[in-house]
Short mmCIF file of C-alpha atoms in Angstrom, two decimals:
data_model
loop_
_atom_site.label_atom_id
_atom_site.label_comp_id
_atom_site.label_asym_id
_atom_site.label_seq_id
_atom_site.Cartn_x
_atom_site.Cartn_y
_atom_site.Cartn_z
CA UNK A 1 49.16 33.28 120.69
CA UNK A 2 47.84 29.70 121.13
CA UNK A 3 50.44 28.80 118.08
CA UNK A 4 53.39 29.83 120.62
CA UNK A 5 52.45 27.08 122.72
CA UNK A 6 52.02 24.59 119.54
CA UNK A 7 55.65 25.73 118.73
CA UNK A 8 56.88 25.29 122.22
CA UNK A 9 55.48 21.40 122.23
CA UNK A 10 56.90 20.75 118.75
CA UNK A 11 60.53 22.31 120.19
CA UNK A 12 59.84 19.95 123.31
CA UNK A 13 60.21 16.96 121.07
CA UNK A 14 62.67 18.02 118.90
CA UNK A 15 64.71 18.58 122.42
CA UNK A 16 64.04 14.89 122.83
CA UNK A 17 65.82 14.12 119.40
CA UNK A 18 68.79 16.11 120.05
CA UNK A 19 69.34 14.71 123.85
CA UNK A 20 69.28 11.23 122.07
CA UNK A 21 71.73 12.19 119.54
CA UNK A 22 74.03 13.80 121.82
CA UNK A 23 73.75 10.95 124.63
CA UNK A 24 74.78 8.49 121.80
CA UNK A 25 77.88 10.41 120.99
CA UNK A 26 78.78 10.91 124.60
CA UNK A 27 78.24 7.23 125.10
CA UNK A 28 80.76 6.56 122.56
CA UNK A 29 83.52 8.06 124.31
CA UNK A 30 82.69 7.41 128.23
CA UNK A 31 80.44 4.32 127.86
CA UNK A 32 76.92 3.82 127.13
CA UNK A 33 75.44 2.89 130.59
CA UNK A 34 77.97 5.61 132.10
CA UNK A 35 76.15 8.22 129.34
CA UNK A 36 72.78 7.43 131.03
CA UNK A 37 74.07 7.28 134.43
CA UNK A 38 75.41 10.94 133.82
CA UNK A 39 71.88 12.02 132.44
CA UNK A 40 70.29 10.67 135.67
CA UNK A 41 72.76 12.05 138.08
CA UNK A 42 72.82 15.66 136.89
CA UNK A 43 69.21 15.47 136.00
CA UNK A 44 68.66 14.68 139.61
CA UNK A 45 70.50 17.90 140.86
CA UNK A 46 68.70 20.07 138.30
CA UNK A 47 65.13 18.88 139.31
CA UNK A 48 66.21 18.83 142.87
CA UNK A 49 67.17 22.71 142.86
CA UNK A 50 64.09 23.32 140.99
CA UNK A 51 62.06 21.60 143.32
CA UNK A 52 63.65 23.53 146.12
CA UNK A 53 62.27 26.65 144.61
CA UNK A 54 59.45 25.80 142.74
CA UNK A 55 58.05 22.32 144.34
CA UNK A 56 54.64 22.73 145.27
CA UNK A 57 53.58 19.41 145.78
CA UNK A 58 54.13 16.61 148.53
CA UNK A 59 57.26 14.34 147.75
CA UNK A 60 56.31 12.84 151.01
CA UNK A 61 53.85 10.82 149.39
CA UNK A 62 56.60 8.90 147.70
CA UNK A 63 56.78 6.95 151.24
CA UNK A 64 52.84 5.95 150.97
CA UNK A 65 52.34 5.61 147.27
CA UNK A 66 51.75 2.17 146.21
CA UNK A 67 55.13 0.51 145.05
CA UNK A 68 54.18 0.27 141.44
CA UNK A 69 53.99 4.12 141.26
CA UNK A 70 57.91 4.30 141.96
CA UNK A 71 59.02 2.17 138.61
CA UNK A 72 59.26 5.63 136.64
CA UNK A 73 62.99 5.34 137.17
CA UNK A 74 63.63 2.03 136.19
CA UNK A 75 61.45 2.38 132.93
CA UNK A 76 63.37 5.48 132.47
CA UNK A 77 66.97 4.06 132.53
CA UNK A 78 66.11 1.51 130.48
CA UNK A 79 64.47 3.56 127.55
CA UNK A 80 67.61 5.92 127.57
CA UNK A 81 70.04 3.19 127.62
CA UNK A 82 68.32 1.53 124.58
CA UNK A 83 68.71 4.63 122.76
CA UNK A 84 72.31 5.64 123.80
CA UNK A 85 73.01 2.05 122.33
CA UNK A 86 70.78 2.24 119.34
CA UNK A 87 71.06 5.45 117.83
CA UNK A 88 74.78 5.21 116.34
CA UNK A 89 73.75 1.84 114.67
CA UNK A 90 70.42 2.81 113.24
CA UNK A 91 70.59 6.57 113.23
CA UNK A 92 68.12 9.06 115.33
CA UNK A 93 65.54 9.17 112.71
CA UNK A 94 64.72 5.24 112.73
CA UNK A 95 65.18 5.04 116.79
CA UNK A 96 63.01 7.76 117.22
CA UNK A 97 59.97 6.58 114.75
CA UNK A 98 59.96 3.24 116.37
CA UNK A 99 60.05 4.74 120.13
CA UNK A 100 57.07 6.71 119.10
CA UNK A 101 55.32 3.88 117.49
CA UNK A 102 56.04 1.57 120.68
CA UNK A 103 54.74 4.56 122.60
CA UNK A 104 51.63 4.96 121.05
CA UNK A 105 50.48 1.37 120.69
CA UNK A 106 51.12 0.66 124.28
CA UNK A 107 48.96 3.94 125.32
CA UNK A 108 46.17 2.43 123.45
CA UNK A 109 46.63 -0.71 124.96
CA UNK A 110 46.88 0.85 128.51
CA UNK A 111 43.78 2.87 127.89
CA UNK A 112 41.78 0.25 126.14
CA UNK A 113 42.74 -2.07 129.48
CA UNK A 114 42.38 0.73 131.98
CA UNK A 115 45.86 -0.37 133.47
CA UNK A 116 48.02 1.63 135.53
CA UNK A 117 45.21 4.05 136.95
CA UNK A 118 44.35 5.30 133.56
CA UNK A 119 40.59 5.66 132.73
CA UNK A 120 39.43 3.08 130.56
CA UNK A 121 38.87 3.96 126.93
CA UNK A 122 37.96 1.46 124.39
CA UNK A 123 40.22 1.65 121.23
CA UNK A 124 38.74 2.93 117.95
CA UNK A 125 39.00 1.77 114.41
CA UNK A 126 41.05 4.98 113.19
CA UNK A 127 43.61 4.02 115.88
CA UNK A 128 43.87 0.73 114.52
CA UNK A 129 44.42 2.19 110.93
CA UNK A 130 46.90 4.79 112.37
CA UNK A 131 49.00 1.81 113.89
CA UNK A 132 48.87 0.14 110.38
CA UNK A 133 50.11 3.23 109.04
CA UNK A 134 52.76 3.84 111.49
CA UNK A 135 54.32 0.45 110.67
CA UNK A 136 54.43 0.77 106.93
CA UNK A 137 56.13 4.09 107.71
CA UNK A 138 58.84 2.24 109.98
CA UNK A 139 59.18 -0.52 107.23
CA UNK A 140 60.02 2.29 104.67
CA UNK A 141 62.40 3.87 106.73
CA UNK A 142 63.98 0.58 108.05
CA UNK B 1 71.63 -6.94 114.04
CA UNK B 2 69.90 -3.40 113.59
CA UNK B 3 66.35 -5.36 113.62
CA UNK B 4 67.19 -6.08 117.12
CA UNK B 5 67.85 -2.45 117.62
CA UNK B 6 64.78 -1.74 116.01
CA UNK B 7 62.58 -4.08 118.21
CA UNK B 8 64.60 -2.78 121.37
CA UNK B 9 63.37 0.73 120.64
CA UNK B 10 59.88 -0.11 120.00
CA UNK B 11 60.52 -1.93 123.45
CA UNK B 12 61.74 1.70 124.74
CA UNK B 13 58.73 3.38 123.70
CA UNK B 14 56.36 0.66 125.25
CA UNK B 15 58.22 1.47 128.66
CA UNK B 16 58.21 5.00 128.00
CA UNK B 17 54.40 5.14 127.45
CA UNK B 18 54.22 2.87 130.95
CA UNK B 19 56.42 5.22 132.60
CA UNK B 20 54.15 8.47 131.50
CA UNK B 21 50.71 6.34 132.96
CA UNK B 22 52.91 5.45 136.18
CA UNK B 23 54.18 9.03 136.75
CA UNK B 24 50.87 10.27 135.70
CA UNK B 25 49.47 8.49 138.77
CA UNK B 26 52.08 9.32 141.19
CA UNK B 27 52.05 13.13 140.22
CA UNK B 28 48.37 13.53 140.52
CA UNK B 29 48.93 13.09 144.09
CA UNK B 30 52.81 14.36 144.42
CA UNK B 31 52.98 16.78 142.01
CA UNK B 32 54.67 17.21 138.11
CA UNK B 33 58.17 18.47 139.54
CA UNK B 34 58.20 15.87 142.65
CA UNK B 35 57.17 12.92 140.01
CA UNK B 36 60.10 14.05 137.62
CA UNK B 37 62.47 14.28 140.68
CA UNK B 38 61.60 10.59 141.91
CA UNK B 39 62.27 9.30 138.49
CA UNK B 40 65.67 10.67 138.07
CA UNK B 41 66.90 9.89 141.82
CA UNK B 42 65.47 6.39 141.41
CA UNK B 43 66.82 5.86 138.34
CA UNK B 44 70.20 7.45 139.32
CA UNK B 45 70.77 5.20 141.96
CA UNK B 46 69.59 1.89 139.91
CA UNK B 47 72.03 2.95 137.01
CA UNK B 48 74.87 3.86 139.65
CA UNK B 49 74.95 0.08 141.00
CA UNK B 50 74.66 -1.13 137.60
CA UNK B 51 77.48 0.95 136.18
CA UNK B 52 79.34 -0.16 139.66
CA UNK B 53 79.36 -3.72 138.48
CA UNK B 54 78.49 -3.80 134.87
CA UNK B 55 80.15 -0.80 133.49
CA UNK B 56 82.71 -0.98 130.46
CA UNK B 57 83.51 2.69 130.18
CA UNK B 58 84.71 5.36 132.39
CA UNK B 59 82.17 7.38 134.27
CA UNK B 60 84.34 9.85 135.80
CA UNK B 61 85.82 10.86 132.34
CA UNK B 62 82.55 12.84 131.79
CA UNK B 63 84.26 15.53 133.31
CA UNK B 64 86.60 15.70 130.37
CA UNK B 65 83.91 15.33 127.80
CA UNK B 66 83.23 18.55 125.62
CA UNK B 67 80.24 21.07 127.11
CA UNK B 68 78.16 20.41 124.08
CA UNK B 69 77.74 16.74 124.56
CA UNK B 70 77.14 17.33 128.54
CA UNK B 71 74.72 19.93 127.47
CA UNK B 72 72.18 17.04 126.33
CA UNK B 73 70.63 16.97 129.97
CA UNK B 74 69.33 20.63 129.49
CA UNK B 75 67.51 19.02 126.15
CA UNK B 76 65.94 16.52 128.71
CA UNK B 77 65.01 18.95 131.09
CA UNK B 78 63.90 21.37 128.44
CA UNK B 79 61.55 18.80 127.25
CA UNK B 80 59.75 18.55 130.67
CA UNK B 81 59.59 22.34 131.25
CA UNK B 82 58.26 22.61 127.54
CA UNK B 83 55.80 19.86 128.50
CA UNK B 84 54.63 21.63 131.90
CA UNK B 85 54.30 24.76 130.23
CA UNK B 86 52.17 23.49 127.15
CA UNK B 87 49.96 20.93 128.35
CA UNK B 88 47.34 23.35 130.46
CA UNK B 89 47.48 25.71 127.66
CA UNK B 90 46.67 23.35 124.38
CA UNK B 91 45.79 20.42 126.21
CA UNK B 92 47.65 16.62 126.57
CA UNK B 93 46.70 15.07 123.32
CA UNK B 94 47.96 18.14 121.24
CA UNK B 95 50.83 18.60 123.12
CA UNK B 96 51.90 15.06 122.78
CA UNK B 97 51.09 14.95 119.18
CA UNK B 98 52.77 18.23 118.45
CA UNK B 99 56.15 17.11 120.57
CA UNK B 100 55.97 14.01 118.22
CA UNK B 101 55.92 15.54 115.18
CA UNK B 102 58.92 17.89 116.46
CA UNK B 103 60.88 14.61 117.54
CA UNK B 104 60.41 12.83 114.02
CA UNK B 105 61.11 15.53 112.06
CA UNK B 106 64.30 16.71 114.12
CA UNK B 107 65.36 13.11 114.02
CA UNK B 108 65.38 12.90 110.21
CA UNK B 109 66.98 16.50 110.28
CA UNK B 110 70.05 15.43 112.40
CA UNK B 111 70.55 12.09 110.24
CA UNK B 112 70.26 14.25 106.92
CA UNK B 113 73.13 16.36 107.93
CA UNK B 114 74.91 14.07 110.13
CA UNK B 115 74.56 16.63 112.98
CA UNK B 116 76.36 15.78 116.52
CA UNK B 117 78.98 13.57 114.99
CA UNK B 118 76.61 10.86 114.35
CA UNK B 119 75.95 8.89 111.07
CA UNK B 120 74.57 10.47 108.35
CA UNK B 121 71.17 9.62 106.72
CA UNK B 122 70.07 11.05 103.56
CA UNK B 123 66.40 12.59 103.48
CA UNK B 124 64.83 10.65 100.66
CA UNK B 125 61.80 9.90 99.09
CA UNK B 126 61.27 6.76 101.27
CA UNK B 127 61.58 8.96 104.51
CA UNK B 128 59.41 11.55 103.04
CA UNK B 129 56.90 9.14 102.64
CA UNK B 130 57.18 7.84 105.84
CA UNK B 131 56.99 10.92 107.54
CA UNK B 132 53.74 11.95 105.35
CA UNK B 133 52.15 8.36 106.79
CA UNK B 134 53.54 9.35 110.21
CA UNK B 135 51.55 12.45 110.13
CA UNK B 136 48.30 10.95 108.81
CA UNK B 137 48.11 8.44 111.33
CA UNK B 138 48.86 11.03 113.97
CA UNK B 139 45.96 13.07 112.55
CA UNK B 140 43.48 9.75 112.71
CA UNK B 141 44.73 9.27 116.71
CA UNK B 142 44.01 13.10 117.29
CA UNK B 143 40.47 12.95 115.78
CA UNK B 144 39.93 9.65 117.62
CA UNK B 145 41.27 11.11 120.94
CA UNK B 146 38.74 14.15 120.60
CA UNK B 147 35.72 11.93 120.00
CA UNK B 148 36.74 10.01 123.32
CA UNK B 149 36.88 13.19 124.96
CA UNK B 150 33.52 14.39 123.79
CA UNK B 151 32.15 11.15 124.73
CA UNK B 152 33.43 10.97 128.15
CA UNK B 153 32.17 14.36 128.66
CA UNK B 154 28.88 13.40 127.61
CA UNK B 155 29.15 10.22 130.11
CA UNK B 156 29.49 12.84 133.09
#
């Protein structure tokens, strides 16, 4: 039974690559920034509907939350726009590999320092080796 | 040229990781769907202003774009939905690392066949080796994370 959830998690990641490839091609016809904008406008509509029916939390926390907790959207648009511009130039494989490496290294730093409300977890030597292997991997694809 | 794109993508990943921490803090108080909604609506508002002043394309021409290209938004939403589904069942560490494996292998698959009208880059020995190294790295991270979690449990 549990294996189904592992497959679902694999598919979730696969969806990210397909999403990137599709927005890259959409960006070639309607414009890069416009392709990102399309994602955020239609995504807002879909999530707005989902929220109406299945929202169990408190959206009103938005007005009380510390301002840094509201920067997710800004970070998201930079990420997506970089992919839309980058994928046609370097391909999906390399773009996704570098995104993943950036992501993993940054999470290690965030945890090590205990930034952004994350509990402090010191970096282990295994992770340093992992970062080195990932950089070699990027170099091989590049 | 492509070295700049590579660095930009690395920074994209750095920002994505920061986003997941920021949204994690917000969603612990407000809820998962609420956090995703806030990300999309604020991102949309900011991009709207940016496109208004710096957009060189034609936003409204998305109305004439083929449906398969527009379906991209469902893959993004699908990722969110599957993540919400899998994290409570297999844990955040396993869910994230499995997603990365899916993401990298699909990326190389798309390149190999040149799917969705993108450039075609064949899957060769170098890429196989790169994928292998990436898997070993992910396995090391997984082991380290399991140790961290055990230590955190012992501490409490």
